[in-house]
Amino acid sequence: SQTIHQWPATLVQPVGSPLSLECTVEGTSNPNLYWYRQAAGRGLQLLFYSVGIGQISSEVPQNLSASRPQDRQFILSSKKLLLSDSGFYLCAWSTDKFWGNTEAFFGQGTRLTVV
Amino acid sequence: AQSVSQHNHHVILSEAASLELGCNYSYGGTVNLFWYVQYPGQHLQLLLKYFSGDPLVKGIKGFEAEFIKSKFSFNLRKPSVQWSDTAEYFCAGWAFGRSSASKIIFGSGTRLSIRP
């Protein structure tokens, strides 16, 4: 069966420090991978998605970047965190890339607090 | 769906009351829609999904949703809520790219609070 791992679960970082959140998927190959951010009162905002190694689509301009160095690994990064980067970050995967015939499966999330 | 919207931000009900949470989508060709739930301290779980066929979709825990194409709606319903239904509910759908891969987009979520 497929599983998704996301770490760390919680993170407190000072303003201006770098960030690296990692997500890995097991039990499937060539998945679509997603990073979402859940901010209070704003629902789930899609930040990045990837259909394959090295292929990243950015949804909103921001202080964050994403990379996919391996098929089942998705990394969210920042060189210098801002207070506004605080939030709950969720990694997700799905098998379908174009036709929308599957749902997305979510990791446990990372609660990031920038102080 | 190219966009998904939820207009109820916070709903408060008493136990045994009936529930209906609104979800509207903007048309983008094929319509594939979902409802997810996030219980306090837990990860997002799929409640139900609509891909095609019967517009009335049954999900887990007694939830159902009806796809009404003429109204661009996919409202979530439950005849009698329980205190354990307290959670945040998200409507979602596939947004299809014309020359790129597709992606799943979410509404802003509805917080449901049930009074015991």
mmCIF file of C-alpha atoms in Angstrom:
data_model
loop_
_atom_site.group_PDB
_atom_site.id
_atom_site.type_symbol
_atom_site.label_atom_id
_atom_site.label_comp_id
_atom_site.label_asym_id
_atom_site.label_seq_id
_atom_site.Cartn_x
_atom_site.Cartn_y
_atom_site.Cartn_z
ATOM 1 C CA SER A 1 0.000 0.000 0.000
ATOM 2 C CA GLN A 2 1.025 3.560 -0.541
ATOM 3 C CA THR A 3 2.169 5.824 2.270
ATOM 4 C CA ILE A 4 3.344 9.397 2.448
ATOM 5 C CA HIS A 5 5.840 10.701 4.971
ATOM 6 C CA GLN A 6 6.298 14.331 5.825
ATOM 7 C CA TRP A 7 8.713 15.803 8.344
ATOM 8 C CA PRO A 8 9.240 17.460 10.668
ATOM 9 C CA ALA A 9 5.802 17.632 12.286
ATOM 10 C CA THR A 10 6.484 20.979 13.927
ATOM 11 C CA LEU A 11 9.150 23.575 13.358
ATOM 12 C CA VAL A 12 9.963 26.918 14.947
ATOM 13 C CA GLN A 13 12.397 29.016 12.955
ATOM 14 C CA PRO A 14 13.660 32.590 13.306
ATOM 15 C CA VAL A 15 13.028 35.166 10.617
ATOM 16 C CA GLY A 16 15.778 35.095 8.005
ATOM 17 C CA SER A 17 16.733 31.468 8.568
ATOM 18 C CA PRO A 18 16.564 28.836 5.800
ATOM 19 C CA LEU A 19 13.873 26.179 5.504
ATOM 20 C CA SER A 20 13.769 22.642 4.208
ATOM 21 C CA LEU A 21 10.677 20.450 4.483
ATOM 22 C CA GLU A 22 10.782 16.976 3.044
ATOM 23 C CA CYS A 23 8.102 14.678 1.741
ATOM 24 C CA THR A 24 8.494 11.140 0.441
ATOM 25 C CA VAL A 25 5.980 8.709 -0.997
ATOM 26 C CA GLU A 26 6.235 4.930 -0.832
ATOM 27 C CA GLY A 27 4.442 2.245 -2.767
ATOM 28 C CA THR A 28 3.869 4.071 -6.026
ATOM 29 C CA SER A 29 5.938 5.370 -8.893
ATOM 30 C CA ASN A 30 5.829 8.565 -10.926
ATOM 31 C CA PRO A 31 3.202 10.260 -8.772
ATOM 32 C CA ASN A 32 1.968 13.821 -9.031
ATOM 33 C CA LEU A 33 3.288 15.632 -5.960
ATOM 34 C CA TYR A 34 1.874 18.754 -4.339
ATOM 35 C CA TRP A 35 2.720 21.271 -1.633
ATOM 36 C CA TYR A 36 -0.186 23.107 -0.037
ATOM 37 C CA ARG A 37 -0.256 25.713 2.690
ATOM 38 C CA GLN A 38 -3.116 26.030 5.120
ATOM 39 C CA ALA A 39 -3.224 29.431 6.762
ATOM 40 C CA ALA A 40 -5.821 30.358 9.336
ATOM 41 C CA GLY A 41 -9.076 31.298 7.615
ATOM 42 C CA ARG A 42 -7.645 30.826 4.133
ATOM 43 C CA GLY A 43 -8.226 27.182 3.390
ATOM 44 C CA LEU A 44 -5.756 25.156 1.390
ATOM 45 C CA GLN A 45 -3.630 27.075 -1.052
ATOM 46 C CA LEU A 46 -1.719 25.162 -3.711
ATOM 47 C CA LEU A 47 1.911 26.317 -3.714
ATOM 48 C CA PHE A 48 3.702 23.918 -6.058
ATOM 49 C CA TYR A 49 3.027 20.748 -7.968
ATOM 50 C CA SER A 50 5.254 18.381 -9.873
ATOM 51 C CA VAL A 51 4.529 15.780 -12.527
ATOM 52 C CA GLY A 52 8.039 14.338 -12.615
ATOM 53 C CA ILE A 53 11.663 14.626 -11.532
ATOM 54 C CA GLY A 54 12.901 18.174 -11.906
ATOM 55 C CA GLN A 55 9.517 19.440 -13.121
ATOM 56 C CA ILE A 56 8.031 22.048 -10.804
ATOM 57 C CA SER A 57 5.042 24.314 -11.384
ATOM 58 C CA SER A 58 4.639 27.288 -9.087
ATOM 59 C CA GLU A 59 1.158 28.535 -8.368
ATOM 60 C CA VAL A 60 1.856 31.729 -6.480
ATOM 61 C CA PRO A 61 4.893 34.024 -6.391
ATOM 62 C CA GLN A 62 6.426 33.851 -2.971
ATOM 63 C CA ASN A 63 9.458 33.369 -0.813
ATOM 64 C CA LEU A 64 9.423 29.595 -1.228
ATOM 65 C CA SER A 65 10.749 27.130 -3.786
ATOM 66 C CA ALA A 66 10.289 23.432 -4.416
ATOM 67 C CA SER A 67 12.455 20.701 -5.854
ATOM 68 C CA ARG A 68 11.991 17.083 -6.844
ATOM 69 C CA PRO A 69 15.395 15.445 -6.887
ATOM 70 C CA GLN A 70 13.985 11.916 -6.968
ATOM 71 C CA ASP A 71 10.777 10.372 -8.254
ATOM 72 C CA ARG A 72 9.131 10.092 -4.853
ATOM 73 C CA GLN A 73 10.776 12.960 -3.010
ATOM 74 C CA PHE A 74 9.464 16.515 -2.871
ATOM 75 C CA ILE A 75 11.232 19.281 -0.965
ATOM 76 C CA LEU A 76 9.955 22.709 0.033
ATOM 77 C CA SER A 77 12.647 25.297 0.704
ATOM 78 C CA SER A 78 13.330 28.887 1.517
ATOM 79 C CA LYS A 79 16.593 30.779 1.715
ATOM 80 C CA LYS A 80 15.276 33.357 4.190
ATOM 81 C CA LEU A 81 12.016 32.863 6.058
ATOM 82 C CA LEU A 82 9.522 35.674 6.577
ATOM 83 C CA LEU A 83 6.958 35.979 9.355
ATOM 84 C CA SER A 84 4.266 35.528 6.721
ATOM 85 C CA ASP A 85 5.617 32.054 5.896
ATOM 86 C CA SER A 86 4.116 30.720 9.120
ATOM 87 C CA GLY A 87 1.406 28.162 8.519
ATOM 88 C CA PHE A 88 0.556 24.521 8.138
ATOM 89 C CA TYR A 89 2.248 22.890 5.146
ATOM 90 C CA LEU A 90 0.815 19.779 3.582
ATOM 91 C CA CYS A 91 2.375 17.441 1.064
ATOM 92 C CA ALA A 92 0.114 15.334 -1.130
ATOM 93 C CA TRP A 93 0.290 12.904 -4.010
ATOM 94 C CA SER A 94 -1.991 11.531 -6.689
ATOM 95 C CA THR A 95 -1.541 9.029 -9.486
ATOM 96 C CA ASP A 96 -3.415 10.816 -12.230
ATOM 97 C CA LYS A 97 -1.647 13.636 -14.053
ATOM 98 C CA PHE A 98 -4.112 14.795 -16.631
ATOM 99 C CA TRP A 99 -7.533 13.237 -16.439
ATOM 100 C CA GLY A 100 -8.478 13.771 -12.805
ATOM 101 C CA ASN A 101 -9.561 10.219 -12.176
ATOM 102 C CA THR A 102 -8.108 9.919 -8.698
ATOM 103 C CA GLU A 103 -8.123 11.777 -5.415
ATOM 104 C CA ALA A 104 -5.119 13.206 -3.591
ATOM 105 C CA PHE A 105 -3.625 11.609 -0.493
ATOM 106 C CA PHE A 106 -2.159 13.806 2.204
ATOM 107 C CA GLY A 107 0.694 13.674 4.649
ATOM 108 C CA GLN A 108 0.377 14.616 8.300
ATOM 109 C CA GLY A 109 1.591 18.149 7.699
ATOM 110 C CA THR A 110 4.245 20.423 9.190
ATOM 111 C CA ARG A 111 3.313 23.272 11.503
ATOM 112 C CA LEU A 112 5.828 26.044 10.789
ATOM 113 C CA THR A 113 6.081 29.019 13.104
ATOM 114 C CA VAL A 114 8.427 31.807 12.110
ATOM 115 C CA VAL A 115 9.447 33.980 15.065
ATOM 116 C CA ALA B 1 -13.436 22.654 -12.206
ATOM 117 C CA GLN B 2 -11.209 25.678 -12.608
ATOM 118 C CA SER B 3 -12.140 27.135 -9.229
ATOM 119 C CA VAL B 4 -13.923 25.892 -6.137
ATOM 120 C CA SER B 5 -15.641 28.084 -3.575
ATOM 121 C CA GLN B 6 -17.221 27.526 -0.185
ATOM 122 C CA HIS B 7 -19.326 30.312 1.226
ATOM 123 C CA ASN B 8 -19.971 28.983 4.726
ATOM 124 C CA HIS B 9 -16.878 29.784 6.765
ATOM 125 C CA HIS B 10 -18.157 28.614 10.141
ATOM 126 C CA VAL B 11 -21.273 26.596 10.829
ATOM 127 C CA ILE B 12 -22.535 25.850 14.336
ATOM 128 C CA LEU B 13 -25.161 23.167 14.863
ATOM 129 C CA SER B 14 -26.638 21.168 17.707
ATOM 130 C CA GLU B 15 -26.383 17.396 17.767
ATOM 131 C CA ALA B 16 -29.018 15.629 15.627
ATOM 132 C CA ALA B 17 -29.481 18.682 13.418
ATOM 133 C CA SER B 18 -29.280 18.259 9.666
ATOM 134 C CA LEU B 19 -26.244 19.557 7.828
ATOM 135 C CA GLU B 20 -25.726 21.072 4.425
ATOM 136 C CA LEU B 21 -22.416 22.691 3.453
ATOM 137 C CA GLY B 22 -22.258 24.586 0.197
ATOM 138 C CA CYS B 23 -19.689 24.122 -2.547
ATOM 139 C CA ASN B 24 -19.724 25.741 -5.976
ATOM 140 C CA TYR B 25 -17.342 25.195 -8.853
ATOM 141 C CA SER B 26 -16.609 27.005 -12.061
ATOM 142 C CA TYR B 27 -16.983 24.910 -15.151
ATOM 143 C CA GLY B 28 -13.838 23.670 -16.829
ATOM 144 C CA GLY B 29 -14.873 20.723 -18.921
ATOM 145 C CA THR B 30 -14.772 17.409 -17.102
ATOM 146 C CA VAL B 31 -15.887 17.846 -13.500
ATOM 147 C CA ASN B 32 -14.339 15.698 -10.804
ATOM 148 C CA LEU B 33 -15.119 16.813 -7.266
ATOM 149 C CA PHE B 34 -14.272 15.796 -3.707
ATOM 150 C CA TRP B 35 -15.068 16.513 -0.103
ATOM 151 C CA TYR B 36 -12.269 16.174 2.432
ATOM 152 C CA VAL B 37 -12.482 16.383 6.213
ATOM 153 C CA GLN B 38 -9.847 17.387 8.736
ATOM 154 C CA TYR B 39 -10.621 16.404 12.321
ATOM 155 C CA PRO B 40 -8.768 18.338 15.032
ATOM 156 C CA GLY B 41 -5.146 17.270 15.111
ATOM 157 C CA GLN B 42 -5.524 14.804 12.245
ATOM 158 C CA HIS B 43 -4.593 14.762 8.585
ATOM 159 C CA LEU B 44 -6.940 15.365 5.687
ATOM 160 C CA GLN B 45 -9.170 12.409 4.834
ATOM 161 C CA LEU B 46 -11.363 11.823 1.831
ATOM 162 C CA LEU B 47 -15.084 11.813 2.648
ATOM 163 C CA LEU B 48 -16.419 11.181 -0.829
ATOM 164 C CA LYS B 49 -15.741 11.777 -4.496
ATOM 165 C CA TYR B 50 -17.656 12.328 -7.698
ATOM 166 C CA PHE B 51 -16.199 11.419 -11.071
ATOM 167 C CA SER B 52 -19.247 10.547 -13.165
ATOM 168 C CA GLY B 53 -22.480 8.580 -13.028
ATOM 169 C CA ASP B 54 -25.016 8.880 -10.218
ATOM 170 C CA PRO B 55 -24.989 12.534 -9.093
ATOM 171 C CA LEU B 56 -25.833 11.503 -5.529
ATOM 172 C CA VAL B 57 -22.643 10.263 -3.964
ATOM 173 C CA LYS B 58 -22.464 8.372 -0.689
ATOM 174 C CA GLY B 59 -19.394 8.744 1.486
ATOM 175 C CA ILE B 60 -18.085 7.566 4.795
ATOM 176 C CA LYS B 61 -19.668 8.291 8.188
ATOM 177 C CA GLY B 62 -23.143 8.912 6.773
ATOM 178 C CA PHE B 63 -22.185 11.840 4.551
ATOM 179 C CA GLU B 64 -23.465 12.322 1.033
ATOM 180 C CA ALA B 65 -23.145 14.968 -1.651
ATOM 181 C CA GLU B 66 -25.206 15.813 -4.686
ATOM 182 C CA PHE B 67 -23.691 17.033 -7.936
ATOM 183 C CA ILE B 68 -26.115 19.481 -9.573
ATOM 184 C CA LYS B 69 -24.697 20.496 -12.918
ATOM 185 C CA SER B 70 -27.264 23.232 -13.573
ATOM 186 C CA LYS B 71 -26.329 24.953 -10.319
ATOM 187 C CA PHE B 72 -22.590 24.237 -10.493
ATOM 188 C CA SER B 73 -22.911 22.873 -6.983
ATOM 189 C CA PHE B 74 -21.684 19.906 -4.991
ATOM 190 C CA ASN B 75 -23.154 20.373 -1.521
ATOM 191 C CA LEU B 76 -22.318 18.087 1.364
ATOM 192 C CA ARG B 77 -25.158 16.743 3.510
ATOM 193 C CA LYS B 78 -25.757 14.661 6.579
ATOM 194 C CA PRO B 79 -29.249 14.081 8.012
ATOM 195 C CA SER B 80 -28.207 14.022 11.677
ATOM 196 C CA VAL B 81 -24.847 15.314 12.888
ATOM 197 C CA GLN B 82 -22.933 14.095 15.914
ATOM 198 C CA TRP B 83 -20.486 15.870 18.178
ATOM 199 C CA SER B 84 -17.700 13.826 16.545
ATOM 200 C CA ASP B 85 -18.420 15.555 13.227
ATOM 201 C CA THR B 86 -16.751 18.679 14.575
ATOM 202 C CA ALA B 87 -14.032 19.311 11.984
ATOM 203 C CA GLU B 88 -13.044 21.415 9.019
ATOM 204 C CA TYR B 89 -14.511 20.421 5.679
ATOM 205 C CA PHE B 90 -12.969 21.156 2.318
ATOM 206 C CA CYS B 91 -14.482 20.920 -1.121
ATOM 207 C CA ALA B 92 -11.982 20.241 -3.901
ATOM 208 C CA GLY B 93 -11.851 19.596 -7.610
ATOM 209 C CA TRP B 94 -9.517 18.953 -10.464
ATOM 210 C CA ALA B 95 -8.427 21.975 -12.478
ATOM 211 C CA PHE B 96 -7.358 20.807 -15.911
ATOM 212 C CA GLY B 97 -4.459 22.354 -17.756
ATOM 213 C CA ARG B 98 -4.736 22.935 -21.472
ATOM 214 C CA SER B 99 -1.094 22.319 -22.180
ATOM 215 C CA SER B 100 0.126 21.210 -18.787
ATOM 216 C CA ALA B 101 -0.697 18.695 -16.139
ATOM 217 C CA SER B 102 -3.786 19.038 -14.029
ATOM 218 C CA LYS B 103 -3.929 19.785 -10.325
ATOM 219 C CA ILE B 104 -6.310 19.548 -7.407
ATOM 220 C CA ILE B 105 -7.569 22.833 -6.013
ATOM 221 C CA PHE B 106 -9.489 23.461 -2.793
ATOM 222 C CA GLY B 107 -12.137 25.764 -1.474
ATOM 223 C CA SER B 108 -11.422 27.905 1.575
ATOM 224 C CA GLY B 109 -12.946 25.375 3.951
ATOM 225 C CA THR B 110 -15.890 25.356 6.361
ATOM 226 C CA ARG B 111 -15.381 24.929 10.077
ATOM 227 C CA LEU B 112 -18.183 22.869 11.587
ATOM 228 C CA SER B 113 -18.786 23.061 15.318
ATOM 229 C CA ILE B 114 -21.321 20.733 16.920
ATOM 230 C CA ARG B 115 -22.826 21.597 20.297
ATOM 231 C CA PRO B 116 -23.381 18.485 22.454
#
